[in-house]
Amino acid sequence: MENRDEIILLTRVDRARNMARFYRLAIEPTLFGGLVLHRTWGRLGTWGQSRLVYCADLDTAHEHRARLTAQKLRKGYCPQ
């Protein structure tokens, strides 16, 4: 895999609303040679929830990750 495959960690903290969230995106290989976009989210300090999105190829995985990252940045998340 290329060096574009770093883990993206986004956080959103708003003390006035008692909000402390994280959102993590990582492209990972599967056991059978495919790729998944591993999404993990939740409150800071917890394990959070997780979802795997199976992708046909690396370009599709990068496009999906970029779309989700842009969506979260619009909602006020900040990169770490």
mmCIF file of N, CA and C in Angstrom:
data_model
loop_
_atom_site.group_PDB
_atom_site.id
_atom_site.type_symbol
_atom_site.label_atom_id
_atom_site.label_comp_id
_atom_site.label_asym_id
_atom_site.label_seq_id
_atom_site.Cartn_x
_atom_site.Cartn_y
_atom_site.Cartn_z
ATOM 1 N N MET A 1 0.836 -1.175 0.000
ATOM 2 C CA MET A 1 0.000 0.000 0.000
ATOM 3 C C MET A 1 0.881 1.237 0.000
ATOM 4 N N GLU A 2 0.309 2.314 -0.453
ATOM 5 C CA GLU A 2 1.057 3.554 -0.581
ATOM 6 C C GLU A 2 1.087 4.300 0.747
ATOM 7 N N ASN A 3 1.803 5.420 0.760
ATOM 8 C CA ASN A 3 1.899 6.194 1.990
ATOM 9 C C ASN A 3 0.658 7.047 2.233
ATOM 10 N N ARG A 4 -0.340 7.028 1.338
ATOM 11 C CA ARG A 4 -1.594 7.750 1.554
ATOM 12 C C ARG A 4 -2.464 7.030 2.577
ATOM 13 N N ASP A 5 -2.023 5.887 3.079
ATOM 14 C CA ASP A 5 -2.847 5.026 3.912
ATOM 15 C C ASP A 5 -2.661 5.263 5.403
ATOM 16 N N GLU A 6 -2.362 6.489 5.787
ATOM 17 C CA GLU A 6 -2.220 6.778 7.196
ATOM 18 C C GLU A 6 -3.595 6.769 7.867
ATOM 19 N N ILE A 7 -3.568 6.663 9.169
ATOM 20 C CA ILE A 7 -4.796 6.705 9.961
ATOM 21 C C ILE A 7 -5.192 8.159 10.154
ATOM 22 N N ILE A 8 -6.452 8.465 9.933
ATOM 23 C CA ILE A 8 -6.962 9.816 10.148
ATOM 24 C C ILE A 8 -7.735 9.810 11.454
ATOM 25 N N LEU A 9 -7.333 10.682 12.378
ATOM 26 C CA LEU A 9 -8.004 10.815 13.663
ATOM 27 C C LEU A 9 -8.548 12.222 13.782
ATOM 28 N N LEU A 10 -9.860 12.336 13.970
ATOM 29 C CA LEU A 10 -10.527 13.623 14.113
ATOM 30 C C LEU A 10 -11.174 13.683 15.488
ATOM 31 N N THR A 11 -11.150 14.856 16.110
ATOM 32 C CA THR A 11 -11.796 15.023 17.409
ATOM 33 C C THR A 11 -12.668 16.267 17.390
ATOM 34 N N ARG A 12 -13.654 16.256 18.257
ATOM 35 C CA ARG A 12 -14.528 17.409 18.431
ATOM 36 C C ARG A 12 -14.809 17.557 19.915
ATOM 37 N N VAL A 13 -14.371 18.678 20.493
ATOM 38 C CA VAL A 13 -14.542 18.917 21.919
ATOM 39 C C VAL A 13 -15.258 20.253 22.088
ATOM 40 N N ASP A 14 -16.385 20.232 22.802
ATOM 41 C CA ASP A 14 -17.143 21.432 23.139
ATOM 42 C C ASP A 14 -17.540 21.308 24.604
ATOM 43 N N ARG A 15 -16.785 21.974 25.468
ATOM 44 C CA ARG A 15 -17.007 21.840 26.912
ATOM 45 C C ARG A 15 -18.372 22.371 27.336
ATOM 46 N N ALA A 16 -18.884 23.392 26.673
ATOM 47 C CA ALA A 16 -20.188 23.952 27.028
ATOM 48 C C ALA A 16 -21.315 22.949 26.805
ATOM 49 N N ARG A 17 -21.149 22.062 25.821
ATOM 50 C CA ARG A 17 -22.168 21.048 25.524
ATOM 51 C C ARG A 17 -21.792 19.666 26.056
ATOM 52 N N ASN A 18 -20.711 19.587 26.850
ATOM 53 C CA ASN A 18 -20.211 18.318 27.380
ATOM 54 C C ASN A 18 -19.970 17.309 26.250
ATOM 55 N N MET A 19 -19.346 17.774 25.185
ATOM 56 C CA MET A 19 -19.100 16.956 24.007
ATOM 57 C C MET A 19 -17.604 16.705 23.873
ATOM 58 N N ALA A 20 -17.228 15.451 23.782
ATOM 59 C CA ALA A 20 -15.839 15.055 23.557
ATOM 60 C C ALA A 20 -15.873 13.792 22.705
ATOM 61 N N ARG A 21 -15.782 13.962 21.396
ATOM 62 C CA ARG A 21 -15.942 12.840 20.458
ATOM 63 C C ARG A 21 -14.683 12.629 19.628
ATOM 64 N N PHE A 22 -14.571 11.416 19.108
ATOM 65 C CA PHE A 22 -13.494 11.115 18.164
ATOM 66 C C PHE A 22 -14.073 10.369 16.982
ATOM 67 N N TYR A 23 -13.356 10.419 15.857
ATOM 68 C CA TYR A 23 -13.725 9.695 14.646
ATOM 69 C C TYR A 23 -12.420 9.264 13.999
ATOM 70 N N ARG A 24 -12.256 7.969 13.779
ATOM 71 C CA ARG A 24 -11.003 7.421 13.249
ATOM 72 C C ARG A 24 -11.294 6.694 11.943
ATOM 73 N N LEU A 25 -10.480 6.952 10.922
ATOM 74 C CA LEU A 25 -10.623 6.301 9.621
ATOM 75 C C LEU A 25 -9.293 5.667 9.229
ATOM 76 N N ALA A 26 -9.336 4.400 8.852
ATOM 77 C CA ALA A 26 -8.110 3.708 8.431
ATOM 78 C C ALA A 26 -8.450 2.710 7.331
ATOM 79 N N ILE A 27 -7.616 2.649 6.312
ATOM 80 C CA ILE A 27 -7.760 1.659 5.253
ATOM 81 C C ILE A 27 -6.880 0.479 5.629
ATOM 82 N N GLU A 28 -7.499 -0.712 5.685
ATOM 83 C CA GLU A 28 -6.784 -1.904 6.132
ATOM 84 C C GLU A 28 -7.006 -3.053 5.162
ATOM 85 N N PRO A 29 -6.020 -3.929 5.025
ATOM 86 C CA PRO A 29 -6.209 -5.117 4.176
ATOM 87 C C PRO A 29 -7.045 -6.169 4.893
ATOM 88 N N THR A 30 -7.769 -6.965 4.114
ATOM 89 C CA THR A 30 -8.517 -8.078 4.687
ATOM 90 C C THR A 30 -7.689 -9.349 4.580
ATOM 91 N N LEU A 31 -8.158 -10.380 5.195
ATOM 92 C CA LEU A 31 -7.453 -11.658 5.186
ATOM 93 C C LEU A 31 -7.428 -12.291 3.795
ATOM 94 N N PHE A 32 -8.401 -11.916 2.948
ATOM 95 C CA PHE A 32 -8.535 -12.546 1.634
ATOM 96 C C PHE A 32 -8.048 -11.656 0.494
ATOM 97 N N GLY A 33 -7.272 -10.626 0.811
ATOM 98 C CA GLY A 33 -6.666 -9.798 -0.229
ATOM 99 C C GLY A 33 -7.446 -8.560 -0.609
ATOM 100 N N GLY A 34 -8.585 -8.311 -0.015
ATOM 101 C CA GLY A 34 -9.361 -7.115 -0.296
ATOM 102 C C GLY A 34 -8.976 -5.972 0.629
ATOM 103 N N LEU A 35 -9.786 -4.925 0.597
ATOM 104 C CA LEU A 35 -9.552 -3.761 1.438
ATOM 105 C C LEU A 35 -10.834 -3.369 2.161
ATOM 106 N N VAL A 36 -10.679 -2.834 3.358
ATOM 107 C CA VAL A 36 -11.811 -2.286 4.101
ATOM 108 C C VAL A 36 -11.439 -0.903 4.606
ATOM 109 N N LEU A 37 -12.451 -0.054 4.700
ATOM 110 C CA LEU A 37 -12.306 1.222 5.378
ATOM 111 C C LEU A 37 -12.855 1.004 6.772
ATOM 112 N N HIS A 38 -11.985 1.055 7.761
ATOM 113 C CA HIS A 38 -12.352 0.797 9.154
ATOM 114 C C HIS A 38 -12.697 2.126 9.805
ATOM 115 N N ARG A 39 -13.976 2.294 10.135
ATOM 116 C CA ARG A 39 -14.466 3.519 10.771
ATOM 117 C C ARG A 39 -14.734 3.230 12.239
ATOM 118 N N THR A 40 -14.188 4.071 13.118
ATOM 119 C CA THR A 40 -14.419 3.937 14.555
ATOM 120 C C THR A 40 -14.788 5.313 15.089
ATOM 121 N N TRP A 41 -15.825 5.372 15.924
ATOM 122 C CA TRP A 41 -16.270 6.657 16.469
ATOM 123 C C TRP A 41 -16.833 6.460 17.860
ATOM 124 N N GLY A 42 -16.865 7.556 18.620
ATOM 125 C CA GLY A 42 -17.434 7.493 19.959
ATOM 126 C C GLY A 42 -16.933 8.626 20.831
ATOM 127 N N ARG A 43 -17.178 8.483 22.111
ATOM 128 C CA ARG A 43 -16.746 9.483 23.084
ATOM 129 C C ARG A 43 -15.267 9.255 23.397
ATOM 130 N N LEU A 44 -14.521 10.339 23.544
ATOM 131 C CA LEU A 44 -13.102 10.226 23.896
ATOM 132 C C LEU A 44 -12.950 9.448 25.202
ATOM 133 N N GLY A 45 -11.992 8.557 25.232
ATOM 134 C CA GLY A 45 -11.752 7.746 26.419
ATOM 135 C C GLY A 45 -12.469 6.419 26.409
ATOM 136 N N THR A 46 -13.272 6.153 25.365
ATOM 137 C CA THR A 46 -13.972 4.873 25.252
ATOM 138 C C THR A 46 -13.466 4.134 24.012
ATOM 139 N N TRP A 47 -13.860 2.865 23.889
ATOM 140 C CA TRP A 47 -13.513 2.093 22.699
ATOM 141 C C TRP A 47 -14.333 2.550 21.503
ATOM 142 N N GLY A 48 -15.541 3.030 21.749
ATOM 143 C CA GLY A 48 -16.399 3.505 20.678
ATOM 144 C C GLY A 48 -17.041 2.370 19.907
ATOM 145 N N GLN A 49 -17.647 2.740 18.799
ATOM 146 C CA GLN A 49 -18.278 1.778 17.901
ATOM 147 C C GLN A 49 -17.433 1.674 16.647
ATOM 148 N N SER A 50 -17.658 0.611 15.888
ATOM 149 C CA SER A 50 -16.831 0.382 14.720
ATOM 150 C C SER A 50 -17.671 -0.179 13.581
ATOM 151 N N ARG A 51 -17.276 0.169 12.360
ATOM 152 C CA ARG A 51 -17.946 -0.366 11.174
ATOM 153 C C ARG A 51 -16.895 -0.563 10.091
ATOM 154 N N LEU A 52 -17.014 -1.659 9.353
ATOM 155 C CA LEU A 52 -16.124 -1.938 8.233
ATOM 156 C C LEU A 52 -16.883 -1.721 6.937
ATOM 157 N N VAL A 53 -16.277 -0.984 6.001
ATOM 158 C CA VAL A 53 -16.858 -0.768 4.685
ATOM 159 C C VAL A 53 -15.933 -1.452 3.684
ATOM 160 N N TYR A 54 -16.414 -2.504 3.035
ATOM 161 C CA TYR A 54 -15.606 -3.238 2.077
ATOM 162 C C TYR A 54 -15.510 -2.460 0.773
ATOM 163 N N CYS A 55 -14.291 -2.348 0.228
ATOM 164 C CA CYS A 55 -14.033 -1.568 -0.976
ATOM 165 C C CYS A 55 -13.442 -2.467 -2.054
ATOM 166 N N ALA A 56 -13.794 -2.176 -3.293
ATOM 167 C CA ALA A 56 -13.332 -2.992 -4.413
ATOM 168 C C ALA A 56 -11.848 -2.788 -4.695
ATOM 169 N N ASP A 57 -11.385 -1.546 -4.582
ATOM 170 C CA ASP A 57 -9.977 -1.268 -4.850
ATOM 171 C C ASP A 57 -9.503 -0.107 -3.982
ATOM 172 N N LEU A 58 -8.226 0.205 -4.077
ATOM 173 C CA LEU A 58 -7.615 1.228 -3.234
ATOM 174 C C LEU A 58 -8.163 2.621 -3.537
ATOM 175 N N ASP A 59 -8.392 2.921 -4.807
ATOM 176 C CA ASP A 59 -8.911 4.243 -5.165
ATOM 177 C C ASP A 59 -10.297 4.476 -4.587
ATOM 178 N N THR A 60 -11.138 3.465 -4.616
ATOM 179 C CA THR A 60 -12.478 3.578 -4.029
ATOM 180 C C THR A 60 -12.392 3.808 -2.530
ATOM 181 N N ALA A 61 -11.495 3.126 -1.871
ATOM 182 C CA ALA A 61 -11.320 3.290 -0.432
ATOM 183 C C ALA A 61 -10.855 4.706 -0.099
ATOM 184 N N HIS A 62 -9.921 5.240 -0.886
ATOM 185 C CA HIS A 62 -9.436 6.600 -0.656
ATOM 186 C C HIS A 62 -10.534 7.633 -0.901
ATOM 187 N N GLU A 63 -11.350 7.426 -1.931
ATOM 188 C CA GLU A 63 -12.443 8.356 -2.221
ATOM 189 C C GLU A 63 -13.467 8.355 -1.082
ATOM 190 N N HIS A 64 -13.795 7.176 -0.592
ATOM 191 C CA HIS A 64 -14.766 7.067 0.496
ATOM 192 C C HIS A 64 -14.225 7.711 1.769
ATOM 193 N N ARG A 65 -12.943 7.467 2.049
ATOM 194 C CA ARG A 65 -12.317 8.064 3.229
ATOM 195 C C ARG A 65 -12.269 9.581 3.119
ATOM 196 N N ALA A 66 -11.949 10.105 1.939
ATOM 197 C CA ALA A 66 -11.897 11.554 1.742
ATOM 198 C C ALA A 66 -13.280 12.177 1.905
ATOM 199 N N ARG A 67 -14.308 11.516 1.412
ATOM 200 C CA ARG A 67 -15.672 12.021 1.533
ATOM 201 C C ARG A 67 -16.108 12.073 3.000
ATOM 202 N N LEU A 68 -15.818 11.023 3.757
ATOM 203 C CA LEU A 68 -16.176 10.999 5.177
ATOM 204 C C LEU A 68 -15.370 12.029 5.973
ATOM 205 N N THR A 69 -14.101 12.201 5.635
ATOM 206 C CA THR A 69 -13.273 13.187 6.325
ATOM 207 C C THR A 69 -13.812 14.589 6.086
ATOM 208 N N ALA A 70 -14.153 14.925 4.849
ATOM 209 C CA ALA A 70 -14.693 16.246 4.536
ATOM 210 C C ALA A 70 -16.014 16.487 5.263
ATOM 211 N N GLN A 71 -16.841 15.459 5.343
ATOM 212 C CA GLN A 71 -18.121 15.576 6.045
ATOM 213 C C GLN A 71 -17.906 15.898 7.516
ATOM 214 N N LYS A 72 -16.984 15.205 8.160
ATOM 215 C CA LYS A 72 -16.721 15.435 9.583
ATOM 216 C C LYS A 72 -16.063 16.797 9.821
ATOM 217 N N LEU A 73 -15.202 17.245 8.910
ATOM 218 C CA LEU A 73 -14.583 18.558 9.067
ATOM 219 C C LEU A 73 -15.633 19.665 8.976
ATOM 220 N N ARG A 74 -16.630 19.496 8.109
ATOM 221 C CA ARG A 74 -17.721 20.473 8.021
ATOM 222 C C ARG A 74 -18.535 20.526 9.307
ATOM 223 N N LYS A 75 -18.615 19.393 10.013
ATOM 224 C CA LYS A 75 -19.386 19.339 11.264
ATOM 225 C C LYS A 75 -18.611 19.868 12.461
ATOM 226 N N GLY A 76 -17.345 20.238 12.273
ATOM 227 C CA GLY A 76 -16.587 20.845 13.357
ATOM 228 C C GLY A 76 -15.503 19.978 13.967
ATOM 229 N N TYR A 77 -15.242 18.808 13.402
ATOM 230 C CA TYR A 77 -14.151 17.968 13.891
ATOM 231 C C TYR A 77 -12.824 18.576 13.465
ATOM 232 N N CYS A 78 -11.781 18.370 14.256
ATOM 233 C CA CYS A 78 -10.447 18.887 13.964
ATOM 234 C C CYS A 78 -9.469 17.721 13.837
ATOM 235 N N PRO A 79 -8.552 17.786 12.847
ATOM 236 C CA PRO A 79 -7.556 16.708 12.711
ATOM 237 C C PRO A 79 -6.557 16.730 13.851
ATOM 238 N N GLN A 80 -6.062 15.563 14.199
ATOM 239 C CA GLN A 80 -5.052 15.414 15.263
ATOM 240 C C GLN A 80 -3.707 15.133 14.660
#
